[in-house]
CSV table of N, CA, C and O in Angstrom, one decimal:
chain,number,residue,atom,x,y,z
A,1,MET,N,0.8,-1.2,0.0
A,1,MET,CA,0.0,0.0,0.0
A,1,MET,C,0.9,1.2,0.0
A,1,MET,O,2.0,1.3,0.5
A,2,ASP,N,0.4,2.3,-0.6
A,2,ASP,CA,1.1,3.5,-0.6
A,2,ASP,C,0.9,4.3,0.7
A,2,ASP,O,0.1,4.0,1.5
A,3,THR,N,1.7,5.3,0.9
A,3,THR,CA,1.7,6.0,2.2
A,3,THR,C,0.4,6.7,2.4
A,3,THR,O,-0.1,6.7,3.6
A,4,GLU,N,-0.2,7.3,1.4
A,4,GLU,CA,-1.5,8.0,1.5
A,4,GLU,C,-2.6,7.1,2.0
A,4,GLU,O,-3.4,7.4,2.9
A,5,ALA,N,-2.6,5.9,1.4
A,5,ALA,CA,-3.6,4.9,1.8
A,5,ALA,C,-3.4,4.4,3.3
A,5,ALA,O,-4.4,4.2,4.0
A,6,ASN,N,-2.2,4.3,3.7
A,6,ASN,CA,-1.9,3.9,5.1
A,6,ASN,C,-2.3,5.0,6.0
A,6,ASN,O,-2.9,4.7,7.1
A,7,TRP,N,-2.1,6.2,5.7
A,7,TRP,CA,-2.5,7.3,6.6
A,7,TRP,C,-4.1,7.3,6.7
A,7,TRP,O,-4.6,7.5,7.7
A,8,LYS,N,-4.7,7.1,5.5
A,8,LYS,CA,-6.2,7.1,5.6
A,8,LYS,C,-6.7,5.9,6.4
A,8,LYS,O,-7.6,6.1,7.2
A,9,GLN,N,-6.1,4.8,6.3
A,9,GLN,CA,-6.5,3.6,7.1
A,9,GLN,C,-6.2,3.8,8.6
A,9,GLN,O,-7.1,3.5,9.4
A,10,LEU,N,-5.1,4.4,8.9
A,10,LEU,CA,-4.8,4.7,10.3
A,10,LEU,C,-5.8,5.7,10.8
A,10,LEU,O,-6.2,5.6,12.0
A,11,ASN,N,-6.2,6.7,10.0
A,11,ASN,CA,-7.2,7.7,10.5
A,11,ASN,C,-8.5,7.0,10.7
A,11,ASN,O,-9.2,7.4,11.7
A,12,GLN,N,-8.9,6.1,9.9
A,12,GLN,CA,-10.1,5.3,10.1
A,12,GLN,C,-10.1,4.5,11.4
A,12,GLN,O,-11.1,4.5,12.1
A,13,TYR,N,-8.9,3.9,11.7
A,13,TYR,CA,-8.8,3.2,12.9
A,13,TYR,C,-8.9,4.1,14.1
A,13,TYR,O,-9.5,3.7,15.2
A,14,ILE,N,-8.4,5.3,14.0
A,14,ILE,CA,-8.4,6.2,15.1
A,14,ILE,C,-9.9,6.7,15.3
A,14,ILE,O,-10.4,6.8,16.5
A,15,ASP,N,-10.6,6.9,14.2
A,15,ASP,CA,-12.0,7.3,14.3
A,15,ASP,C,-12.8,6.1,14.9
A,15,ASP,O,-13.7,6.3,15.7
A,16,LEU,N,-12.5,4.9,14.5
A,16,LEU,CA,-13.2,3.7,15.1
A,16,LEU,C,-12.9,3.6,16.5
A,16,LEU,O,-13.8,3.2,17.3
A,17,TYR,N,-11.7,3.9,16.9
A,17,TYR,CA,-11.3,3.8,18.3
A,17,TYR,C,-12.1,4.8,19.2
A,17,TYR,O,-12.7,4.5,20.2
A,18,LYS,N,-12.3,6.0,18.7
A,18,LYS,CA,-13.1,7.0,19.4
A,18,LYS,C,-14.5,6.6,19.5
A,18,LYS,O,-15.2,6.8,20.5
A,19,PHE,N,-15.1,6.0,18.4
A,19,PHE,CA,-16.4,5.5,18.4
A,19,PHE,C,-16.6,4.4,19.4
A,19,PHE,O,-17.6,4.4,20.1
A,20,HIS,N,-15.7,3.5,19.5
A,20,HIS,CA,-15.8,2.4,20.4
A,20,HIS,C,-15.7,2.9,21.9
A,20,HIS,O,-16.5,2.4,22.7
A,21,TRP,N,-14.9,3.9,22.1
A,21,TRP,CA,-14.8,4.4,23.5
A,21,TRP,C,-16.2,5.1,23.8
A,21,TRP,O,-16.7,4.9,24.9
A,22,ASP,N,-16.7,5.9,22.9
A,22,ASP,CA,-18.0,6.5,23.1
A,22,ASP,C,-19.1,5.5,23.4
A,22,ASP,O,-19.9,5.6,24.3
A,23,LEU,N,-19.1,4.5,22.6
A,23,LEU,CA,-20.2,3.5,22.7
A,23,LEU,C,-20.0,2.7,24.0
A,23,LEU,O,-21.0,2.4,24.7
A,24,ALA,N,-18.8,2.3,24.3
A,24,ALA,CA,-18.6,1.5,25.5
A,24,ALA,C,-19.0,2.3,26.8
A,24,ALA,O,-19.6,1.8,27.7
A,25,LEU,N,-18.7,3.6,26.8
A,25,LEU,CA,-19.1,4.4,28.0
A,25,LEU,C,-20.6,4.6,28.0
A,25,LEU,O,-21.2,4.5,29.1
A,26,LYS,N,-21.2,4.9,26.9
A,26,LYS,CA,-22.6,5.0,26.9
A,26,LYS,C,-23.4,3.8,27.3
A,26,LYS,O,-24.3,3.8,28.1
A,27,LEU,N,-22.9,2.6,26.8
A,27,LEU,CA,-23.5,1.4,27.2
A,27,LEU,C,-23.3,1.1,28.7
A,27,LEU,O,-24.3,0.6,29.3
A,28,CYS,N,-22.2,1.4,29.2
A,28,CYS,CA,-21.9,1.1,30.6
A,28,CYS,C,-22.8,2.0,31.5
A,28,CYS,O,-23.5,1.5,32.4
A,29,ILE,N,-22.9,3.2,31.1
A,29,ILE,CA,-23.8,4.1,31.9
A,29,ILE,C,-25.3,3.7,31.8
A,29,ILE,O,-26.0,3.6,32.8
A,30,PHE,N,-25.7,3.3,30.6
A,30,PHE,CA,-27.1,2.9,30.4
A,30,PHE,C,-27.4,1.6,31.1
A,30,PHE,O,-28.4,1.6,31.9
A,31,PHE,N,-26.6,0.6,30.9
A,31,PHE,CA,-26.9,-0.7,31.5
A,31,PHE,C,-26.8,-0.6,33.1
A,31,PHE,O,-27.7,-1.1,33.7
A,32,LEU,N,-25.8,0.0,33.6
A,32,LEU,CA,-25.7,0.1,35.0
A,32,LEU,C,-26.7,1.0,35.6
A,32,LEU,O,-27.1,0.8,36.8
A,33,GLY,N,-27.0,2.1,34.9
A,33,GLY,CA,-28.1,3.0,35.4
A,33,GLY,C,-29.4,2.3,35.6
A,33,GLY,O,-30.1,2.4,36.6
A,34,ILE,N,-29.8,1.6,34.5
A,34,ILE,CA,-31.1,0.8,34.6
A,34,ILE,C,-31.0,-0.2,35.7
A,34,ILE,O,-32.0,-0.4,36.5
A,35,SER,N,-30.0,-1.0,35.7
A,35,SER,CA,-29.8,-2.0,36.7
A,35,SER,C,-29.9,-1.5,38.1
A,35,SER,O,-30.5,-2.1,39.0
A,36,GLY,N,-29.2,-0.4,38.4
A,36,GLY,CA,-29.2,0.2,39.7
A,36,GLY,C,-30.5,0.7,40.1
A,36,GLY,O,-31.0,0.6,41.2
A,37,ALA,N,-31.2,1.4,39.2
A,37,ALA,CA,-32.5,2.0,39.5
A,37,ALA,C,-33.5,0.9,39.8
A,37,ALA,O,-34.3,1.0,40.7
A,38,VAL,N,-33.6,-0.1,38.9
A,38,VAL,CA,-34.5,-1.2,39.2
A,38,VAL,C,-34.2,-2.0,40.4
A,38,VAL,O,-35.1,-2.3,41.2
A,39,SER,N,-32.9,-2.3,40.7
A,39,SER,CA,-32.6,-3.0,41.9
A,39,SER,C,-32.9,-2.2,43.2
A,39,SER,O,-33.4,-2.7,44.1
A,40,ALA,N,-32.7,-0.9,43.1
A,40,ALA,CA,-33.1,0.0,44.3
A,40,ALA,C,-34.6,0.0,44.5
A,40,ALA,O,-35.1,-0.1,45.6
A,41,TYR,N,-35.4,0.0,43.4
A,41,TYR,CA,-36.8,0.0,43.5
A,41,TYR,C,-37.3,-1.4,44.1
A,41,TYR,O,-38.2,-1.4,44.9
A,42,VAL,N,-36.7,-2.4,43.6
A,42,VAL,CA,-37.0,-3.8,44.1
A,42,VAL,C,-36.7,-3.9,45.6
A,42,VAL,O,-37.5,-4.5,46.4
A,43,ILE,N,-35.6,-3.4,46.0
A,43,ILE,CA,-35.2,-3.5,47.4
A,43,ILE,C,-36.1,-2.7,48.3
A,43,ILE,O,-36.5,-3.2,49.3
A,44,LYS,N,-36.5,-1.5,47.8
A,44,LYS,CA,-37.4,-0.7,48.6
A,44,LYS,C,-38.8,-1.3,48.7
A,44,LYS,O,-39.5,-1.2,49.7
A,45,ASN,N,-39.3,-2.0,47.6
A,45,ASN,CA,-40.6,-2.5,47.6
A,45,ASN,C,-40.6,-4.1,47.6
A,45,ASN,O,-41.5,-4.7,46.9
A,46,GLN,N,-39.7,-4.7,48.3
A,46,GLN,CA,-39.6,-6.1,48.2
A,46,GLN,C,-40.8,-6.8,48.9
A,46,GLN,O,-41.0,-8.0,48.6
A,47,ASP,N,-41.6,-6.2,49.6
A,47,ASP,CA,-42.8,-6.8,50.2
A,47,ASP,C,-43.9,-7.0,49.3
A,47,ASP,O,-44.9,-7.7,49.5
A,48,VAL,N,-43.9,-6.3,48.1
A,48,VAL,CA,-44.9,-6.4,47.1
A,48,VAL,C,-44.7,-7.8,46.4
A,48,VAL,O,-43.6,-8.2,46.0
A,49,GLU,N,-45.9,-8.5,46.2
A,49,GLU,CA,-45.9,-9.8,45.5
A,49,GLU,C,-45.3,-9.7,44.1
A,49,GLU,O,-45.7,-8.8,43.4
A,50,TYR,N,-44.5,-10.6,43.7
A,50,TYR,CA,-43.9,-10.8,42.4
A,50,TYR,C,-43.0,-9.6,42.0
A,50,TYR,O,-42.8,-9.3,40.9
A,51,MET,N,-42.4,-8.9,43.0
A,51,MET,CA,-41.6,-7.8,42.7
A,51,MET,C,-40.2,-8.3,42.1
A,51,MET,O,-39.6,-7.6,41.3
A,52,GLY,N,-39.8,-9.5,42.5
A,52,GLY,CA,-38.5,-10.0,42.0
A,52,GLY,C,-38.5,-10.2,40.5
A,52,GLY,O,-37.5,-10.1,39.8
A,53,ILE,N,-39.7,-10.3,39.9
A,53,ILE,CA,-39.8,-10.5,38.4
A,53,ILE,C,-39.3,-9.3,37.7
A,53,ILE,O,-38.8,-9.4,36.5
A,54,SER,N,-39.4,-8.1,38.3
A,54,SER,CA,-39.0,-6.9,37.6
A,54,SER,C,-37.5,-6.9,37.4
A,54,SER,O,-37.0,-6.1,36.7
A,55,LEU,N,-36.7,-7.8,38.0
A,55,LEU,CA,-35.3,-7.9,37.8
A,55,LEU,C,-34.9,-8.6,36.6
A,55,LEU,O,-33.8,-8.6,36.2
A,56,VAL,N,-35.9,-9.2,35.9
A,56,VAL,CA,-35.6,-10.0,34.7
A,56,VAL,C,-35.0,-9.1,33.6
A,56,VAL,O,-34.0,-9.5,33.0
A,57,ILE,N,-35.5,-8.0,33.4
A,57,ILE,CA,-35.1,-7.1,32.3
A,57,ILE,C,-33.6,-6.6,32.6
A,57,ILE,O,-32.8,-6.7,31.7
A,58,PRO,N,-33.3,-6.1,33.7
A,58,PRO,CA,-31.9,-5.7,33.9
A,58,PRO,C,-30.9,-6.8,34.0
A,58,PRO,O,-29.8,-6.7,33.5
A,59,ILE,N,-31.4,-8.0,34.4
A,59,ILE,CA,-30.5,-9.2,34.4
A,59,ILE,C,-30.2,-9.5,32.9
A,59,ILE,O,-29.0,-9.7,32.6
A,60,GLY,N,-31.2,-9.5,32.1
A,60,GLY,CA,-31.0,-9.7,30.7
A,60,GLY,C,-30.1,-8.7,30.0
A,60,GLY,O,-29.3,-9.0,29.2
A,61,LEU,N,-30.3,-7.4,30.4
A,61,LEU,CA,-29.5,-6.4,29.8
A,61,LEU,C,-28.1,-6.5,30.2
A,61,LEU,O,-27.2,-6.4,29.3
A,62,CYS,N,-27.8,-6.8,31.4
A,62,CYS,CA,-26.4,-7.0,31.9
A,62,CYS,C,-25.8,-8.2,31.2
A,62,CYS,O,-24.6,-8.2,30.9
A,63,LEU,N,-26.5,-9.3,31.1
A,63,LEU,CA,-25.9,-10.5,30.4
A,63,LEU,C,-25.7,-10.2,29.0
A,63,LEU,O,-24.6,-10.6,28.4
A,64,PHE,N,-26.6,-9.5,28.3
A,64,PHE,CA,-26.4,-9.1,26.9
A,64,PHE,C,-25.2,-8.2,26.8
A,64,PHE,O,-24.4,-8.3,25.9
A,65,GLY,N,-25.1,-7.2,27.7
A,65,GLY,CA,-23.9,-6.3,27.6
A,65,GLY,C,-22.6,-7.0,27.9
A,65,GLY,O,-21.6,-6.7,27.2
A,66,SER,N,-22.6,-8.0,28.8
A,66,SER,CA,-21.4,-8.7,29.0
A,66,SER,C,-21.0,-9.6,27.8
A,66,SER,O,-19.9,-9.7,27.4
A,67,TRP,N,-22.0,-10.2,27.2
A,67,TRP,CA,-21.8,-11.0,25.9
A,67,TRP,C,-21.3,-10.0,24.8
A,67,TRP,O,-20.4,-10.4,24.1
A,68,LEU,N,-21.9,-8.9,24.7
A,68,LEU,CA,-21.5,-7.9,23.7
A,68,LEU,C,-20.0,-7.5,23.9
A,68,LEU,O,-19.3,-7.4,22.9
A,69,ALA,N,-19.7,-7.2,25.1
A,69,ALA,CA,-18.3,-6.8,25.4
A,69,ALA,C,-17.3,-8.0,25.1
A,69,ALA,O,-16.3,-7.7,24.5
A,70,HIS,N,-17.7,-9.2,25.4
A,70,HIS,CA,-16.9,-10.3,25.2
A,70,HIS,C,-16.7,-10.6,23.7
A,70,HIS,O,-15.6,-10.8,23.2
A,71,SER,N,-17.8,-10.4,22.9
A,71,SER,CA,-17.7,-10.7,21.5
A,71,SER,C,-17.0,-9.6,20.7
A,71,SER,O,-16.6,-9.8,19.6
A,72,SER,N,-16.9,-8.4,21.3
A,72,SER,CA,-16.2,-7.3,20.6
A,72,SER,C,-14.7,-7.3,20.8
A,72,SER,O,-13.9,-6.7,20.1
A,73,LEU,N,-14.2,-8.1,21.7
A,73,LEU,CA,-12.7,-8.1,22.0
A,73,LEU,C,-11.9,-8.6,20.9
A,73,LEU,O,-10.8,-8.0,20.6
A,74,PRO,N,-12.2,-9.7,20.1
A,74,PRO,CA,-11.4,-10.0,19.0
A,74,PRO,C,-11.2,-8.9,18.0
A,74,PRO,O,-10.1,-8.7,17.4
A,75,GLY,N,-12.3,-8.2,17.7
A,75,GLY,CA,-12.2,-7.1,16.7
A,75,GLY,C,-11.3,-6.0,17.2
A,75,GLY,O,-10.6,-5.4,16.5
A,76,LEU,N,-11.4,-5.7,18.5
A,76,LEU,CA,-10.5,-4.7,19.1
A,76,LEU,C,-9.1,-5.1,19.0
A,76,LEU,O,-8.2,-4.2,18.8
A,77,HIS,N,-8.8,-6.3,19.3
A,77,HIS,CA,-7.4,-6.8,19.2
A,77,HIS,C,-6.9,-6.7,17.7
A,77,HIS,O,-5.8,-6.3,17.5
A,78,LEU,N,-7.8,-7.0,16.8
A,78,LEU,CA,-7.4,-6.9,15.3
A,78,LEU,C,-7.1,-5.5,15.0
A,78,LEU,O,-6.1,-5.2,14.3
A,79,ILE,N,-8.0,-4.5,15.4
A,79,ILE,CA,-7.8,-3.1,15.1
A,79,ILE,C,-6.4,-2.6,15.8
A,79,ILE,O,-5.7,-1.9,15.1
A,80,ARG,N,-6.2,-3.1,17.0
A,80,ARG,CA,-4.9,-2.7,17.7
A,80,ARG,C,-3.7,-3.2,16.9
A,80,ARG,O,-2.8,-2.4,16.6
A,81,ASN,N,-3.8,-4.4,16.4
A,81,ASN,CA,-2.6,-5.0,15.7
A,81,ASN,C,-2.4,-4.3,14.3
A,81,ASN,O,-1.3,-4.0,13.9
A,82,GLU,N,-3.6,-4.0,13.7
A,82,GLU,CA,-3.5,-3.3,12.4
A,82,GLU,C,-2.9,-1.9,12.6
A,82,GLU,O,-2.1,-1.4,11.8
A,83,ALA,N,-3.4,-1.2,13.6
A,83,ALA,CA,-2.9,0.2,13.9
A,83,ALA,C,-1.4,0.1,14.2
A,83,ALA,O,-0.6,1.0,13.7
A,84,GLN,N,-1.0,-0.9,14.9
A,84,GLN,CA,0.5,-1.0,15.2
A,84,GLN,C,1.3,-1.3,13.9
A,84,GLN,O,2.3,-0.7,13.7
A,85,ARG,N,0.7,-2.2,13.0
A,85,ARG,CA,1.4,-2.5,11.8
A,85,ARG,C,1.5,-1.2,10.9
A,85,ARG,O,2.5,-0.9,10.3
A,86,LEU,N,0.4,-0.5,10.8
A,86,LEU,CA,0.4,0.8,10.0
A,86,LEU,C,1.4,1.8,10.6
A,86,LEU,O,2.1,2.5,9.8
A,87,GLY,N,1.4,1.9,11.9
A,87,GLY,CA,2.4,2.8,12.5
A,87,GLY,C,3.8,2.4,12.2
A,87,GLY,O,4.7,3.3,11.9
A,88,GLU,N,4.1,1.1,12.2
A,88,GLU,CA,5.5,0.7,11.8
A,88,GLU,C,5.7,0.9,10.3
A,88,GLU,O,6.8,1.3,9.9
A,89,ASP,N,4.7,0.7,9.5
A,89,ASP,CA,4.9,0.9,8.0
A,89,ASP,C,5.1,2.4,7.7
A,89,ASP,O,5.9,2.7,6.7
A,90,LEU,N,4.5,3.3,8.5
A,90,LEU,CA,4.7,4.7,8.2
A,90,LEU,C,5.9,5.3,9.0
A,90,LEU,O,6.1,6.5,9.0
A,91,ASN,N,6.7,4.4,9.7
A,91,ASN,CA,7.8,4.8,10.4
A,91,ASN,C,7.5,5.8,11.5
A,91,ASN,O,8.2,6.8,11.7
A,92,LEU,N,6.4,5.7,12.2
A,92,LEU,CA,6.0,6.6,13.3
A,92,LEU,C,6.7,6.2,14.5
A,92,LEU,O,6.9,5.0,14.8
A,93,GLU,N,7.1,7.2,15.3
A,93,GLU,CA,7.8,6.9,16.6
A,93,GLU,C,6.7,6.4,17.6
A,93,GLU,O,7.0,5.6,18.4
A,94,SER,N,5.5,6.9,17.5
A,94,SER,CA,4.4,6.4,18.4
A,94,SER,C,3.2,6.3,17.5
A,94,SER,O,3.1,7.0,16.5
A,95,TYR,N,2.3,5.4,17.9
A,95,TYR,CA,1.1,5.2,17.1
A,95,TYR,C,0.0,5.0,18.2
A,95,TYR,O,0.2,4.8,19.3
A,96,PRO,N,-1.2,5.1,17.7
A,96,PRO,CA,-2.4,4.9,18.6
A,96,PRO,C,-2.3,3.6,19.3
A,96,PRO,O,-2.2,2.5,18.7
A,97,GLU,N,-2.5,3.6,20.6
A,97,GLU,CA,-2.5,2.4,21.4
A,97,GLU,C,-3.9,2.1,21.9
A,97,GLU,O,-4.6,3.0,22.5
A,98,PHE,N,-4.4,0.9,21.7
A,98,PHE,CA,-5.8,0.6,22.0
A,98,PHE,C,-5.9,-0.2,23.3
A,98,PHE,O,-7.0,-0.7,23.6
A,99,ARG,N,-4.8,-0.3,24.0
A,99,ARG,CA,-4.8,-1.1,25.2
A,99,ARG,C,-5.8,-0.6,26.3
A,99,ARG,O,-6.4,-1.4,26.9
A,100,SER,N,-5.9,0.7,26.4
A,100,SER,CA,-6.9,1.2,27.4
A,100,SER,C,-8.3,0.8,27.1
A,100,SER,O,-9.1,0.5,28.0
A,101,LEU,N,-8.7,0.9,25.8
A,101,LEU,CA,-10.0,0.5,25.4
A,101,LEU,C,-10.2,-1.0,25.6
A,101,LEU,O,-11.3,-1.4,26.1
A,102,ILE,N,-9.3,-1.8,25.3
A,102,ILE,CA,-9.4,-3.3,25.5
A,102,ILE,C,-9.5,-3.6,27.0
A,102,ILE,O,-10.3,-4.4,27.4
A,103,THR,N,-8.7,-2.9,27.8
A,103,THR,CA,-8.8,-3.1,29.2
A,103,THR,C,-10.2,-2.7,29.8
A,103,THR,O,-10.8,-3.4,30.6
A,104,PHE,N,-10.7,-1.5,29.3
A,104,PHE,CA,-12.0,-1.1,29.8
A,104,PHE,C,-13.1,-2.0,29.3
A,104,PHE,O,-14.0,-2.3,30.1
A,105,VAL,N,-13.0,-2.6,28.1
A,105,VAL,CA,-14.1,-3.5,27.7
A,105,VAL,C,-14.0,-4.8,28.5
A,105,VAL,O,-15.0,-5.4,28.8
A,106,ASN,N,-12.8,-5.2,28.8
A,106,ASN,CA,-12.6,-6.4,29.6
A,106,ASN,C,-13.3,-6.2,31.0
A,106,ASN,O,-14.0,-7.0,31.6
A,107,ALA,N,-13.0,-5.0,31.6
A,107,ALA,CA,-13.5,-4.7,32.9
A,107,ALA,C,-15.1,-4.5,32.8
A,107,ALA,O,-15.8,-4.9,33.7
A,108,LEU,N,-15.6,-4.0,31.7
A,108,LEU,CA,-17.0,-3.8,31.5
A,108,LEU,C,-17.7,-5.2,31.4
A,108,LEU,O,-18.7,-5.4,32.0
A,109,ARG,N,-17.0,-6.1,30.7
A,109,ARG,CA,-17.5,-7.5,30.6
A,109,ARG,C,-17.7,-8.1,32.0
A,109,ARG,O,-18.7,-8.7,32.4
A,110,PHE,N,-16.6,-8.0,32.8
A,110,PHE,CA,-16.7,-8.5,34.2
A,110,PHE,C,-17.7,-7.8,35.0
A,110,PHE,O,-18.5,-8.5,35.8
A,111,LEU,N,-17.7,-6.5,35.0
A,111,LEU,CA,-18.7,-5.7,35.8
A,111,LEU,C,-20.1,-6.0,35.5
A,111,LEU,O,-20.9,-6.2,36.4
A,112,LEU,N,-20.5,-6.1,34.2
A,112,LEU,CA,-21.8,-6.4,33.8
A,112,LEU,C,-22.2,-7.8,34.2
A,112,LEU,O,-23.4,-8.1,34.7
A,113,PHE,N,-21.3,-8.8,34.0
A,113,PHE,CA,-21.6,-10.1,34.4
A,113,PHE,C,-21.8,-10.2,35.9
A,113,PHE,O,-22.8,-10.9,36.4
A,114,THR,N,-21.0,-9.6,36.7
A,114,THR,CA,-21.1,-9.6,38.2
A,114,THR,C,-22.4,-8.9,38.6
A,114,THR,O,-23.0,-9.3,39.5
A,115,CYS,N,-22.7,-7.8,37.9
A,115,CYS,CA,-24.0,-7.1,38.2
A,115,CYS,C,-25.2,-8.1,38.0
A,115,CYS,O,-26.1,-8.1,38.8
A,116,ALA,N,-25.2,-8.8,36.9
A,116,ALA,CA,-26.2,-9.8,36.6
A,116,ALA,C,-26.3,-10.9,37.6
A,116,ALA,O,-27.4,-11.2,38.1
A,117,VAL,N,-25.2,-11.4,38.1
A,117,VAL,CA,-25.2,-12.4,39.1
A,117,VAL,C,-25.7,-11.8,40.4
A,117,VAL,O,-26.5,-12.5,41.1
A,118,GLY,N,-25.3,-10.6,40.7
A,118,GLY,CA,-25.8,-10.0,42.0
A,118,GLY,C,-27.3,-9.8,42.0
A,118,GLY,O,-28.0,-10.0,43.0
A,119,MET,N,-27.8,-9.4,40.8
A,119,MET,CA,-29.3,-9.2,40.7
A,119,MET,C,-30.0,-10.5,40.8
A,119,MET,O,-31.1,-10.6,41.3
A,120,LEU,N,-29.4,-11.6,40.2
A,120,LEU,CA,-30.0,-12.9,40.3
A,120,LEU,C,-30.0,-13.4,41.7
A,120,LEU,O,-31.0,-14.0,42.2
A,121,VAL,N,-29.0,-13.1,42.5
A,121,VAL,CA,-29.0,-13.5,43.9
A,121,VAL,C,-30.0,-12.7,44.7
A,121,VAL,O,-30.8,-13.2,45.5
A,122,LEU,N,-30.2,-11.4,44.3
A,122,LEU,CA,-31.2,-10.6,44.9
A,122,LEU,C,-32.6,-11.1,44.6
A,122,LEU,O,-33.5,-11.2,45.5
A,123,TRP,N,-32.8,-11.6,43.4
A,123,TRP,CA,-34.1,-12.1,43.0
A,123,TRP,C,-34.4,-13.4,43.8
A,123,TRP,O,-35.5,-13.5,44.3
A,124,PHE,N,-33.4,-14.2,44.0
A,124,PHE,CA,-33.7,-15.4,44.8
A,124,PHE,C,-33.9,-15.1,46.3
A,124,PHE,O,-34.7,-15.7,46.9
A,125,LEU,N,-33.2,-14.1,46.8
A,125,LEU,CA,-33.4,-13.7,48.2
A,125,LEU,C,-34.8,-13.1,48.4
A,125,LEU,O,-35.4,-13.4,49.4
A,126,ILE,N,-35.3,-12.4,47.4
A,126,ILE,CA,-36.6,-11.8,47.6
A,126,ILE,C,-37.7,-12.8,47.4
A,126,ILE,O,-38.7,-12.8,48.2
A,127,ASN,N,-37.5,-13.7,46.5
A,127,ASN,CA,-38.5,-14.8,46.3
A,127,ASN,C,-38.5,-15.8,47.4
A,127,ASN,O,-39.6,-16.5,47.7
A,128,CYS,N,-37.4,-16.0,48.1
A,128,CYS,CA,-37.3,-17.0,49.2
A,128,CYS,C,-37.7,-16.4,50.5
A,128,CYS,O,-38.0,-17.1,51.5
A,129,ALA,N,-37.7,-15.1,50.6
A,129,ALA,CA,-38.0,-14.4,51.9
A,129,ALA,C,-39.4,-14.4,52.3
A,129,ALA,O,-40.3,-14.6,51.5
C-alpha cells in the first residue's frame, strides 16, 4: 500500500477507536443505570408480591452487555494490531495504542456479568424471603 492509503487507514482506525470508546461508555452508563434503578426499587418494595420478576429485564440487559463486550474483544485486538502495523509501516515513533479500550471493555464485561449475578442473587433472596 502507498503512504497516503496507510494514513487514511490509520485515520479510520483512530475514528473507530473514538467511536468504540464513546459506545462503551454510553452502554456502561445505560446498563448500570437501569440495573441500579430497578434494583433499588425492588429492594425498597420487596414486600410487594412478584416484585422480583422486575429484575428479569436488567439481568437480561447485563448479560447481553457482558456478551457484547466479550464478543467485541477479538475485533478490538485486530484493530490494535493493524494500527500497530500501520504505524510501523509509516515509520511513526508512536502510534495509537488501543490497550486502554481493550482493558476497559474487559472490565466492563466482568462488571456487567457480576452485576447480573448480583441481581440474580437478589431475585432469589426476595422470592425466598
